[in-house]
mmCIF file of C-alpha atoms in Angstrom:
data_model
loop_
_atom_site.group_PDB
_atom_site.id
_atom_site.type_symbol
_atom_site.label_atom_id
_atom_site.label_comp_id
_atom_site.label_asym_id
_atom_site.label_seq_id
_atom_site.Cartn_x
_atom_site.Cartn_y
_atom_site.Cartn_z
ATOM 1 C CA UNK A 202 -12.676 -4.357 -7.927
ATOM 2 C CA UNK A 203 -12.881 -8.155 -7.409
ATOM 3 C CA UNK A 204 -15.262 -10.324 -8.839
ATOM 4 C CA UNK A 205 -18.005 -10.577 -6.022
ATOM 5 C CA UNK A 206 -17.641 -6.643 -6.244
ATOM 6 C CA UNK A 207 -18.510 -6.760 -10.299
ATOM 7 C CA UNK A 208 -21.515 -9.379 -9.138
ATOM 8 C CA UNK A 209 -23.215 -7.248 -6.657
ATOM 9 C CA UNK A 210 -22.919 -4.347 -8.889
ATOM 10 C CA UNK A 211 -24.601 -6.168 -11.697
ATOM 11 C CA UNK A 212 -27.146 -6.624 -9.601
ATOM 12 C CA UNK A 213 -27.967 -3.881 -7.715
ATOM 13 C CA UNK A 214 -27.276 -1.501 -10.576
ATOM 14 C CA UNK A 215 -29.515 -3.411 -13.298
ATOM 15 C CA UNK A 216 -26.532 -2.299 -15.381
ATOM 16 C CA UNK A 217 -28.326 1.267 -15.561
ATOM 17 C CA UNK A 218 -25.204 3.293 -13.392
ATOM 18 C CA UNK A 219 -22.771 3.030 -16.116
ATOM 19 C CA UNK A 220 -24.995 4.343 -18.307
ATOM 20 C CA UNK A 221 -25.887 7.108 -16.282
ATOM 21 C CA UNK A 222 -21.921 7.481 -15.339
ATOM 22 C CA UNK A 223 -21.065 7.985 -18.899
ATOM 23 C CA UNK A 224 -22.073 11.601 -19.972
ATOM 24 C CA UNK A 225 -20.811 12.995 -17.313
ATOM 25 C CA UNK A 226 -17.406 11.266 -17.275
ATOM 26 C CA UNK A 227 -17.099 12.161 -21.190
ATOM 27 C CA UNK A 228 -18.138 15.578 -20.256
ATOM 28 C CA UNK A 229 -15.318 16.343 -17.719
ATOM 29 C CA UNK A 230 -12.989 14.700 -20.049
ATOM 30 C CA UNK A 231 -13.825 16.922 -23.085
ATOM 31 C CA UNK A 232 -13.583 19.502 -20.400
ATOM 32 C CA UNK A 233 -10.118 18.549 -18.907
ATOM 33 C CA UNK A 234 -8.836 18.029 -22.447
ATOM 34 C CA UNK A 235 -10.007 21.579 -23.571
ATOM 35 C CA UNK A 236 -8.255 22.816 -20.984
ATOM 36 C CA UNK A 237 -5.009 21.499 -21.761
ATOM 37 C CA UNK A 238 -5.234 21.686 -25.496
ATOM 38 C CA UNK A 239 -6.041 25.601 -24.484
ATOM 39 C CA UNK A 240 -2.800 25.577 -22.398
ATOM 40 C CA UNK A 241 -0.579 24.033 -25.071
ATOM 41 C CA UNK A 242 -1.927 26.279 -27.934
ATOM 42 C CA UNK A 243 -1.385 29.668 -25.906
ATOM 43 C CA UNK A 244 1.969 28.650 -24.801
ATOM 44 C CA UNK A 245 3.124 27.555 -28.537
ATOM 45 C CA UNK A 246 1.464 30.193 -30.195
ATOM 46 C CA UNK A 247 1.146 33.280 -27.813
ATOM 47 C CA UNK A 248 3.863 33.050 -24.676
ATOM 48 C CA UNK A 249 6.752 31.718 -26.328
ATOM 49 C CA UNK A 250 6.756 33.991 -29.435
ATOM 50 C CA UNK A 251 6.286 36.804 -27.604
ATOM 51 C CA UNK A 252 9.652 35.673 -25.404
ATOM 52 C CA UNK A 253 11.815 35.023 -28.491
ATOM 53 C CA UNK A 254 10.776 35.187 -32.059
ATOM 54 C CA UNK A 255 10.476 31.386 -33.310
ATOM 55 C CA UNK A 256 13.027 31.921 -36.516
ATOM 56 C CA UNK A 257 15.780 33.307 -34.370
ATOM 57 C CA UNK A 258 15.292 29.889 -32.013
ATOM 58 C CA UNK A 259 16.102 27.772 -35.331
ATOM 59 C CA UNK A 260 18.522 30.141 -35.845
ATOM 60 C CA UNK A 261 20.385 28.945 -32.661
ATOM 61 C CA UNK A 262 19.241 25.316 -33.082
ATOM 62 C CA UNK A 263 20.747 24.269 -36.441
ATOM 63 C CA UNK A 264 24.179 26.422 -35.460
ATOM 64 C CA UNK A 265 24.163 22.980 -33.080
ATOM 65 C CA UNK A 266 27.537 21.167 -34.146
ATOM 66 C CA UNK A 267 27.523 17.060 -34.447
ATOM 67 C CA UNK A 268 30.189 17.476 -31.038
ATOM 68 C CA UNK A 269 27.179 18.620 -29.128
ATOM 69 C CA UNK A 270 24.618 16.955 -30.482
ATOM 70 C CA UNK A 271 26.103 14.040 -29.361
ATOM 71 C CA UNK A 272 26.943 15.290 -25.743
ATOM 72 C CA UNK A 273 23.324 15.555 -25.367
ATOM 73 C CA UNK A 274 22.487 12.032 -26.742
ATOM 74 C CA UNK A 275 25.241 11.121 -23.902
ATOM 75 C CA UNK A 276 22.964 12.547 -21.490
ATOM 76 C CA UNK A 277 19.510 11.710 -22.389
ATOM 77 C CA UNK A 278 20.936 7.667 -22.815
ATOM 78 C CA UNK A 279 22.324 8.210 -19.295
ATOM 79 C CA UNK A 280 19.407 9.539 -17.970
ATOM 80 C CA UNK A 281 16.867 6.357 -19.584
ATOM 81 C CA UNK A 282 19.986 4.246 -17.898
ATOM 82 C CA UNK A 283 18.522 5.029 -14.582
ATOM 83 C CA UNK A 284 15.059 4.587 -15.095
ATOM 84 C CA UNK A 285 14.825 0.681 -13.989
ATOM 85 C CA UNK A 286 17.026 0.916 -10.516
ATOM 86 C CA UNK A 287 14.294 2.073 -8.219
ATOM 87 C CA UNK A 288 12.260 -0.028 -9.129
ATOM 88 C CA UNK A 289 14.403 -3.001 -8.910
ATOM 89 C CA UNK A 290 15.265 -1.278 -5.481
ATOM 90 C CA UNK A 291 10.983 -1.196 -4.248
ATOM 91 C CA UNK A 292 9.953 -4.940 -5.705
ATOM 92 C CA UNK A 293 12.560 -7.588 -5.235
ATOM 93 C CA UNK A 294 12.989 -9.788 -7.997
ATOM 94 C CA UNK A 295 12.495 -7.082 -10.715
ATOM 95 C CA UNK A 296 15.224 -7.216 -13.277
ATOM 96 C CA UNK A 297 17.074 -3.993 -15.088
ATOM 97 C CA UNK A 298 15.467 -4.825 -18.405
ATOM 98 C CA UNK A 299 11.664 -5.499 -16.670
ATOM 99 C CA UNK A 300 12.224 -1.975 -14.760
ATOM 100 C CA UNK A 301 13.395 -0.043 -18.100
ATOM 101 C CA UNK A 302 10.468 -1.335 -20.143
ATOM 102 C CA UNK A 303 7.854 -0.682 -17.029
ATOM 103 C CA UNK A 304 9.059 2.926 -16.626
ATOM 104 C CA UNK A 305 9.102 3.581 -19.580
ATOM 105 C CA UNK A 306 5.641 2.273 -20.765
ATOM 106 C CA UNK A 307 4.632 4.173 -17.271
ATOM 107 C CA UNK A 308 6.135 7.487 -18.615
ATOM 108 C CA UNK A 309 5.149 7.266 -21.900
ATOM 109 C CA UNK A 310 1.404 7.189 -20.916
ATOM 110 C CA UNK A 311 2.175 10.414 -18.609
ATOM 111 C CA UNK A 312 2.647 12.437 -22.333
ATOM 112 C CA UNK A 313 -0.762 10.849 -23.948
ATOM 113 C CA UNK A 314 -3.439 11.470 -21.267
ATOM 114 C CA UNK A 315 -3.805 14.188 -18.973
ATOM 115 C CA UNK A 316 -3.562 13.085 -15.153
ATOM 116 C CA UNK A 317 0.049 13.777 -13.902
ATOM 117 C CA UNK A 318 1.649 11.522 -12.115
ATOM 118 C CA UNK A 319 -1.835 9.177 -11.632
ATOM 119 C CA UNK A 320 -1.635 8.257 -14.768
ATOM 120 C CA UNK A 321 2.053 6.418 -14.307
ATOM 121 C CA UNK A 322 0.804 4.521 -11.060
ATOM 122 C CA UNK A 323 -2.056 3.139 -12.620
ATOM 123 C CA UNK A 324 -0.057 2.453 -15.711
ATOM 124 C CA UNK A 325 2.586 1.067 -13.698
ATOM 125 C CA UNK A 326 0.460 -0.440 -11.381
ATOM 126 C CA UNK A 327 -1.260 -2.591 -14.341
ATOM 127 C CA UNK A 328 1.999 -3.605 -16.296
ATOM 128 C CA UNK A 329 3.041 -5.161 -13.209
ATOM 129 C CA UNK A 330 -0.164 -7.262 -12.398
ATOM 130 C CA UNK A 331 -0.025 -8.264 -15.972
ATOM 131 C CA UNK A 332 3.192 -9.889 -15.656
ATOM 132 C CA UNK A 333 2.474 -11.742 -12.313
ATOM 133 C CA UNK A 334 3.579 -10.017 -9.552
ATOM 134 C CA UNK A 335 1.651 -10.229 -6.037
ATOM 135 C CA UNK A 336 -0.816 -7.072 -5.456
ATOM 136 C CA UNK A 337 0.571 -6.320 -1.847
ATOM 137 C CA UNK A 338 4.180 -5.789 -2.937
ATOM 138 C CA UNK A 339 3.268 -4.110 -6.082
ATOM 139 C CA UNK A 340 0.992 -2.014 -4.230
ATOM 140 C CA UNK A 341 3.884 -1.053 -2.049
ATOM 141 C CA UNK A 342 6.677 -0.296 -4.805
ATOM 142 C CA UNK A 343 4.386 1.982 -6.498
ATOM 143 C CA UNK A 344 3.572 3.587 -3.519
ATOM 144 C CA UNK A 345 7.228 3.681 -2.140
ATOM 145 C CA UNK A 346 8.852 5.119 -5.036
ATOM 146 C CA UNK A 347 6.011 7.224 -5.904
ATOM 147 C CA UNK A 348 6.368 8.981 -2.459
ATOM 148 C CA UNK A 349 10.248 9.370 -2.847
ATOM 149 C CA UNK A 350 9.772 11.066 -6.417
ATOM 150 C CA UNK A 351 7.454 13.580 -4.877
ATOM 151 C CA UNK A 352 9.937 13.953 -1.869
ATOM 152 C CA UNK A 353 12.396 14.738 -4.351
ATOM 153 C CA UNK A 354 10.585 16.748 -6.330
ATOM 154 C CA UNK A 355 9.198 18.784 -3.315
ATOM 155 C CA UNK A 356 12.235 18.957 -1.827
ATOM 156 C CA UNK A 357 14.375 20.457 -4.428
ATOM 157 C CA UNK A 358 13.277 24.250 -4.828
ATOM 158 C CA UNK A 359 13.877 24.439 -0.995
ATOM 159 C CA UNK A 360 17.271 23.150 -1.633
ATOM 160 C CA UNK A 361 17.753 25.807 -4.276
ATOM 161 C CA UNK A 362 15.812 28.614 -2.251
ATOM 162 C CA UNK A 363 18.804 27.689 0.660
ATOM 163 C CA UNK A 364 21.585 28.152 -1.795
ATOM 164 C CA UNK A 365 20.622 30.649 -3.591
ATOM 165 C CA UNK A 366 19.848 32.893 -0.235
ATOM 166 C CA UNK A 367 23.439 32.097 1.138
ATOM 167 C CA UNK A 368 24.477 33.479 -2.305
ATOM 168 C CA UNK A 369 22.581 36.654 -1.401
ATOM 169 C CA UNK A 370 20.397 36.190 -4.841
ATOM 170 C CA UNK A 371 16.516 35.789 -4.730
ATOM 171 C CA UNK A 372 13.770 35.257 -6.661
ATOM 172 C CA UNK A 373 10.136 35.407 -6.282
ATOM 173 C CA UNK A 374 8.672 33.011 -7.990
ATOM 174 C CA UNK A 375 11.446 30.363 -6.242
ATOM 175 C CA UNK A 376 10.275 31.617 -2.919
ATOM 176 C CA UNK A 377 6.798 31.179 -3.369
ATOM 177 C CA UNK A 378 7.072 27.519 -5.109
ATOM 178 C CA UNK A 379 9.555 26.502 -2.339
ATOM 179 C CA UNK A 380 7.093 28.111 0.450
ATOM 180 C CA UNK A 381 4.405 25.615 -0.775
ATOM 181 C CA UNK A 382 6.697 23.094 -1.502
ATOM 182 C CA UNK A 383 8.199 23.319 2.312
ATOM 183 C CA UNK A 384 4.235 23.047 3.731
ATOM 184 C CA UNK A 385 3.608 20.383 1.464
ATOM 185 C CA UNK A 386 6.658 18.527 2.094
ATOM 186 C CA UNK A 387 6.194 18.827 6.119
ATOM 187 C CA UNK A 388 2.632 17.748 6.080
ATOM 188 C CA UNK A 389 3.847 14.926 3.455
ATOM 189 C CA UNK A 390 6.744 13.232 5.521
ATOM 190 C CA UNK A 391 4.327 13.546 8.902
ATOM 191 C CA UNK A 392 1.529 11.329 7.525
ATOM 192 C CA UNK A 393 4.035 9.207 6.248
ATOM 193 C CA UNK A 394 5.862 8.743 9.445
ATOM 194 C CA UNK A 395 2.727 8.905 11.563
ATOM 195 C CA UNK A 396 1.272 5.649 8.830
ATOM 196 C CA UNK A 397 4.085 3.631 9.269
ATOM 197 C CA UNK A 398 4.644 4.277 13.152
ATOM 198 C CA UNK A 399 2.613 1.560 14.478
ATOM 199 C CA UNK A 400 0.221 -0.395 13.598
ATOM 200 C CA UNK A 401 -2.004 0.303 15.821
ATOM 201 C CA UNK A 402 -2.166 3.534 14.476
ATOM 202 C CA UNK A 403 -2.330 2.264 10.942
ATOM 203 C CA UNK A 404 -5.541 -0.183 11.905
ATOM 204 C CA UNK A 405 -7.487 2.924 13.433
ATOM 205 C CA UNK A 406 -6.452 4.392 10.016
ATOM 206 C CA UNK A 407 -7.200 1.604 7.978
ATOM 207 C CA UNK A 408 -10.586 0.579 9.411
ATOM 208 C CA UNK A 409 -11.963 4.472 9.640
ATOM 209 C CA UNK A 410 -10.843 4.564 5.545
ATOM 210 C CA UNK A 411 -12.911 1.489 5.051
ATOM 211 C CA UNK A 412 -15.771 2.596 6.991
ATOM 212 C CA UNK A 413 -15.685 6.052 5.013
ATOM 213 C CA UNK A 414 -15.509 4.274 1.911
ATOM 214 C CA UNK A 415 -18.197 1.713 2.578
ATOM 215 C CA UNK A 416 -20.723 4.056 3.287
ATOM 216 C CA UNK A 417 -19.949 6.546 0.186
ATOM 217 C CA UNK A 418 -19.522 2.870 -2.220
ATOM 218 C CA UNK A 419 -23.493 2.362 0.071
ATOM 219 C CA UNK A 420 -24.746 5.835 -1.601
ATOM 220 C CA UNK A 421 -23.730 4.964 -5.583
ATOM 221 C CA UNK A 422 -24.933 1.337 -5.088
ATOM 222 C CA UNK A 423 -21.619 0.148 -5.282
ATOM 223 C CA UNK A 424 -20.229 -3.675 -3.050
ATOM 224 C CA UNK A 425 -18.291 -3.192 -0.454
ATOM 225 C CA UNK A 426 -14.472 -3.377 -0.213
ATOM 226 C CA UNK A 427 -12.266 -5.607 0.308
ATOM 227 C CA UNK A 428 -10.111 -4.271 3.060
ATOM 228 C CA UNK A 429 -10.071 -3.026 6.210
ATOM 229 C CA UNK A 430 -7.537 -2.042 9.358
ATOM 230 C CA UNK A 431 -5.952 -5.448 9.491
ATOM 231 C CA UNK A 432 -5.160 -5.257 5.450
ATOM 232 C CA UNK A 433 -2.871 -1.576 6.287
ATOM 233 C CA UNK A 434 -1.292 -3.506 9.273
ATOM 234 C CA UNK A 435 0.121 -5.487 6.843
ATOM 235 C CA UNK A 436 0.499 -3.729 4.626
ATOM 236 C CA UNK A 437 2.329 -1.512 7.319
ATOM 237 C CA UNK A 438 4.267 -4.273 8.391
ATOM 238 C CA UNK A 439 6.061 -5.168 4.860
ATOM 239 C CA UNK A 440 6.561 -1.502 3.491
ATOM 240 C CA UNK A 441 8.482 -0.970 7.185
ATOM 241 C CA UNK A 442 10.687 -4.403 6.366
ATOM 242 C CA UNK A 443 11.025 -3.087 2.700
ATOM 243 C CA UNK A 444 12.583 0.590 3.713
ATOM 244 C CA UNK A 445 14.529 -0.982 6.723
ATOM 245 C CA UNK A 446 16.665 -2.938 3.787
ATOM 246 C CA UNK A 447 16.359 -0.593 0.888
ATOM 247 C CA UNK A 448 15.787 2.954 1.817
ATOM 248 C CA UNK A 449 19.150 3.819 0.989
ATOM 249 C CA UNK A 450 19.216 2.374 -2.281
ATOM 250 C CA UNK A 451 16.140 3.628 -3.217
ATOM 251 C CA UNK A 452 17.069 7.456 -2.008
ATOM 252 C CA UNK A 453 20.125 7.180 -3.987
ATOM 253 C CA UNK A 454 18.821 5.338 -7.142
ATOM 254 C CA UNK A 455 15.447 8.217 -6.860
ATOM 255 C CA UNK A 456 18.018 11.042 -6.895
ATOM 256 C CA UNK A 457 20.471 9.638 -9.961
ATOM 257 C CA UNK A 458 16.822 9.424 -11.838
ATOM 258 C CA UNK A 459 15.919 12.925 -11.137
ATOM 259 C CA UNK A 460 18.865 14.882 -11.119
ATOM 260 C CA UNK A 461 19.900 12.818 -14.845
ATOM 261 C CA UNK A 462 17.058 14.764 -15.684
ATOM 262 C CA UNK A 463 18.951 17.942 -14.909
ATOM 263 C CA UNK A 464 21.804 17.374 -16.356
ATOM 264 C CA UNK A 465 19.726 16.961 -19.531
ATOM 265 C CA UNK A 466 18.227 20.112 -19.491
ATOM 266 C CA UNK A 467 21.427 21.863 -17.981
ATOM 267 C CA UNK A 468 23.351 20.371 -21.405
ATOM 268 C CA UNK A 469 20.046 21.283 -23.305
ATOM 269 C CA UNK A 470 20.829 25.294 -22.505
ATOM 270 C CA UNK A 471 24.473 25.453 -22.353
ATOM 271 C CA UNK A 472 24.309 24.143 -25.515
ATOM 272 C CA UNK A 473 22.187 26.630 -27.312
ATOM 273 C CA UNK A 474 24.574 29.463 -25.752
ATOM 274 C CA UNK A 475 23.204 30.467 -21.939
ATOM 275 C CA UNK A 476 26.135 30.479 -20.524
ATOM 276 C CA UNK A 477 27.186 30.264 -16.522
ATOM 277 C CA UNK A 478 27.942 33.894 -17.237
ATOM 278 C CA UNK A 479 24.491 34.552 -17.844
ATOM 279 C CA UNK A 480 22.951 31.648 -15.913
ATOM 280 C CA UNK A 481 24.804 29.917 -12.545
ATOM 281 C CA UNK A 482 24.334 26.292 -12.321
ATOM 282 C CA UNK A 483 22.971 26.439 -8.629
ATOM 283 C CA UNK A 484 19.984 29.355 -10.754
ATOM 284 C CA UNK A 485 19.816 26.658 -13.695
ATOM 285 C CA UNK A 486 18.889 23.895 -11.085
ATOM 286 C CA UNK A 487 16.562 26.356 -9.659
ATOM 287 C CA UNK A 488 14.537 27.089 -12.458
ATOM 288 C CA UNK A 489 14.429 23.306 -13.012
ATOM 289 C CA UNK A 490 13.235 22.696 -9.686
ATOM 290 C CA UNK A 491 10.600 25.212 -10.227
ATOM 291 C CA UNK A 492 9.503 23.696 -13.782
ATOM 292 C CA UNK A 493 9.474 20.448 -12.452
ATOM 293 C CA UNK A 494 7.034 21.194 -9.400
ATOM 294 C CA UNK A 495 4.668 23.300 -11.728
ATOM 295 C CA UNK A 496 5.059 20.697 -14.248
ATOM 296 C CA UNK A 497 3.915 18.051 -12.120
ATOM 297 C CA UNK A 498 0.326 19.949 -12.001
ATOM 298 C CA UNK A 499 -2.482 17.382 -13.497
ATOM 299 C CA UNK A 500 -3.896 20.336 -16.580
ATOM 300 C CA UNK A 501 -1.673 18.764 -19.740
ATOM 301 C CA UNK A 502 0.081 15.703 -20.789
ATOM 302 C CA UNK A 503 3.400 15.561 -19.443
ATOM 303 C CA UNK A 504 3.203 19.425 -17.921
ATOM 304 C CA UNK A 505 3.727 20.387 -21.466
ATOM 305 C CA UNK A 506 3.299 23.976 -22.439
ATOM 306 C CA UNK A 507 3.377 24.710 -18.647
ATOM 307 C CA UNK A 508 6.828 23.463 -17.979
ATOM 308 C CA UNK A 509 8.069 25.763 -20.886
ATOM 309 C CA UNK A 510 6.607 28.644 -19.982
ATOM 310 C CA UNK A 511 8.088 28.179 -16.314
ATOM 311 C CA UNK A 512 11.287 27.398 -17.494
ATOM 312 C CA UNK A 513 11.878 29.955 -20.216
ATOM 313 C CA UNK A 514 10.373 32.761 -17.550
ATOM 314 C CA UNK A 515 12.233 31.861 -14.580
ATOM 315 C CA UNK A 516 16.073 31.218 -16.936
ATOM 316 C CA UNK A 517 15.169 34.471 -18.534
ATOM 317 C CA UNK A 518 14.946 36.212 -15.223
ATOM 318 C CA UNK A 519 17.778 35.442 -13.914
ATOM 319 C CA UNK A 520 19.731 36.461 -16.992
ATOM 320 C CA UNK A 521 19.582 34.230 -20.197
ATOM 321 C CA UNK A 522 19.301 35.410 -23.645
ATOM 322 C CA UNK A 523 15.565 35.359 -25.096
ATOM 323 C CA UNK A 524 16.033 33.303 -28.082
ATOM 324 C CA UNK A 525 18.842 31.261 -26.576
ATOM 325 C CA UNK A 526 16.764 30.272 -24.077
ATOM 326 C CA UNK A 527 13.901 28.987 -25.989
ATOM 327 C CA UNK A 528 16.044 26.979 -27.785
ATOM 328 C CA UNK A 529 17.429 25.397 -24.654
ATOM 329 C CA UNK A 530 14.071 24.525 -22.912
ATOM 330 C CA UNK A 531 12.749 23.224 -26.830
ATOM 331 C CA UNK A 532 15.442 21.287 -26.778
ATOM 332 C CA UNK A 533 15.487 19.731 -23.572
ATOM 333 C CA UNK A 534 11.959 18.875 -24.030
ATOM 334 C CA UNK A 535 12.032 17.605 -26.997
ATOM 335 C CA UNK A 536 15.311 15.554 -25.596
ATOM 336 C CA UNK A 537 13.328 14.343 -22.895
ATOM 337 C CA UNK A 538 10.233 13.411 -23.981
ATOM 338 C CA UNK A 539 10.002 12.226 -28.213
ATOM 339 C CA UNK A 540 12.867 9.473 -27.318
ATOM 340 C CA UNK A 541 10.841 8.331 -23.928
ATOM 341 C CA UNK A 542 7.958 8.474 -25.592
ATOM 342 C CA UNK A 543 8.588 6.544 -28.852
ATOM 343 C CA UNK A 544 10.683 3.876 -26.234
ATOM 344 C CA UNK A 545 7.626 3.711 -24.501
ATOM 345 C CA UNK A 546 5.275 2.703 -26.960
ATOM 346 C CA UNK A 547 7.900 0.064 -28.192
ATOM 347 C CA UNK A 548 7.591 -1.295 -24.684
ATOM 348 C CA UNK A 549 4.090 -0.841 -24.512
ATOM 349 C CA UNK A 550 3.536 -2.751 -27.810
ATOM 350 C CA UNK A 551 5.686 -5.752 -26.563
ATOM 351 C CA UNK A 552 5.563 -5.888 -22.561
ATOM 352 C CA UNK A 553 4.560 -10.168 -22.621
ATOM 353 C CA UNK A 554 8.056 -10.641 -24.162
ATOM 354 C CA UNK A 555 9.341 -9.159 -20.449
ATOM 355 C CA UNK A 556 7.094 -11.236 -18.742
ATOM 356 C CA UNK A 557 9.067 -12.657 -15.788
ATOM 357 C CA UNK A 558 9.585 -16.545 -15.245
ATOM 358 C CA UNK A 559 8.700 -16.583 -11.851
ATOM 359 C CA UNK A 560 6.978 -13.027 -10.559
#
């Protein structure tokens, strides 16, 4: 909201909507919390003890020797290593250092507040702002490599679904996730395509999104905005020269980001004894794809509690150990998000010492 936007609100509001806005906004927040504090307590307390009884998990955790301990320190440091590149591959002029500390500010907010993966853009949308940058390119970099991460992440359990099938193994939770994820994946790409395709197309888009939103900002008293079908022509225009130059490094850097992920929790569970006698790697990556997607859901902080339960159901169906499976998904979680997290609020606490010279 600009400034002529915070004027005419002031004045047509009398400063009486925020007021009225506020019960209602803490209500759906207690509400939204509830719900995921609900989610996390049954999983903790109820699923996963009923899976594998809590004492025989530490059992198999502190049997971990210092030789593996530090294999998965290997892997967690390789998988912060790629956190900066596609960004630096979205906004030109980003550095390595200025893309670590952004993601991982932006991820660290994603295991405080509900919201999925809004939370990160808005987090990552304001850390960049902050330290200069122009709204129309920052605007597209979150946009771009938001839309590859959920191209990834949608694509993935359709990859496993195909290799799994020419293995002649199924399951039905995989088929279901990757039967959504194939719908959602189609519809995503096609609006993508059909926005960038011309921009003809994208000012009959742009100037029938700000005539929608005009007339609903008309009914809540609110100014008008800013924008209209010439602002997603150009907007068009650069995220079109952007990909023409960069898609391919940003596919390639948006898959070493993800799949370091996987590797974490793959070393996470072979660690703690599941096996590729009990679990393949192609059914490991499967119920990682599958964890991942349901994780991504917008009910708890960082999918937590619903990305264990996933995991741990889907590993222990196709063949892992109770208790050493527990202890591989605890693991991996913890792995992946205490060290992020604590990173994150470093950064967080001192983003104006990565304040670019020249944004």
């Amino acid at each position: 909201m600009n400034a002529q936007d915070r004027s005419n609100e002031a004045v047509t509001d009398g400063g009486e909507e925020p007021a009225a806005k506020k019960p209602k906004s803490t209500k759906k927040r207690l509400v939204v919390g509830g719900l995921g504090l609900a989610v996390i307590v049954a999983t903790f307390v109820f699923v996963l003890p009923q899976i594998a009884n809590y004492r025989s998990v530490w059992a198999v955790v502190k049997d971990l020797t210092w030789e593996q301990v530090g294999f998965l320190a290997l892997t967690m440091i390789l998988n912060l290593a790629t956190y900066a590149p596609p960004w630096m591959a979205a906004l030109p002029g980003l550095k390595y250092i200025q893309g670590s500390v952004l993601t991982l500010a932006s991820t660290a907010s994603t295991y405080i507040a509900p919201g999925g993966a809004a939370v990160g853009v808005a987090a990552s949308y304001g850390v960049l702002r902050a330290w200069g940058f122009r709204g129309r390119p920052v605007t597209i970099a979150v946009a771009v490599t938001g839309v590859w991460n959920q191209f990834a992440m949608l694509g993935f359990p359709i990859v496993a679904l195909g290799i799994l099938t020419a293995q002649n193994e199924r399951n039905g939770l995989l088929d279901t996730v990757a039967l959504v994820g194939v719908v959602i994946f189609v519809v995503a790409v096609a609006a993508f395509t059909a926005g960038l395709w011309n921009a003809k197309l994208a000012r009959k888009v742009g100037n029938l999104a700000a005539r929608v939103s005009n007339f609903g900002l008309r009914l809540i008293r609110r100014g008008e905005v800013s924008w209209d079908g010439n602002s997603f022509v150009r907007f068009r225009d650069e995220t079109v020269k952007l990909l023409a130059r960069r898609w391919h490094v940003l596919t390639l850097a948006t898959l070493a980001g993800q799949l370091t992920v996987f590797l974490v929790m793959l070393a996470s569970i072979r660690v703690c004894g599941v096996h590729a006698s009990q679990v393949s790697l192609v059914e490991a990556f499967a119920a990682w794809s599958i964890a991942r997607l349901l994780g991504s859901l917008p009910i708890t902080p960082g999918g937590i509690g619903i990305v264990e339960v996933g995991l741990t159901g889907v590993l222990v169906a196709f063949g892992g150990h109770n208790a050493d499976v527990v202890a591989g998904v605890l693991v991996y979680r913890f792995v992946t998000i205490v060290p992020t997290l604590l990173l994150g609020l470093l950064a967080g606490a001192t983003l104006k010492r990565y304040q670019p010279k020249a944004a």
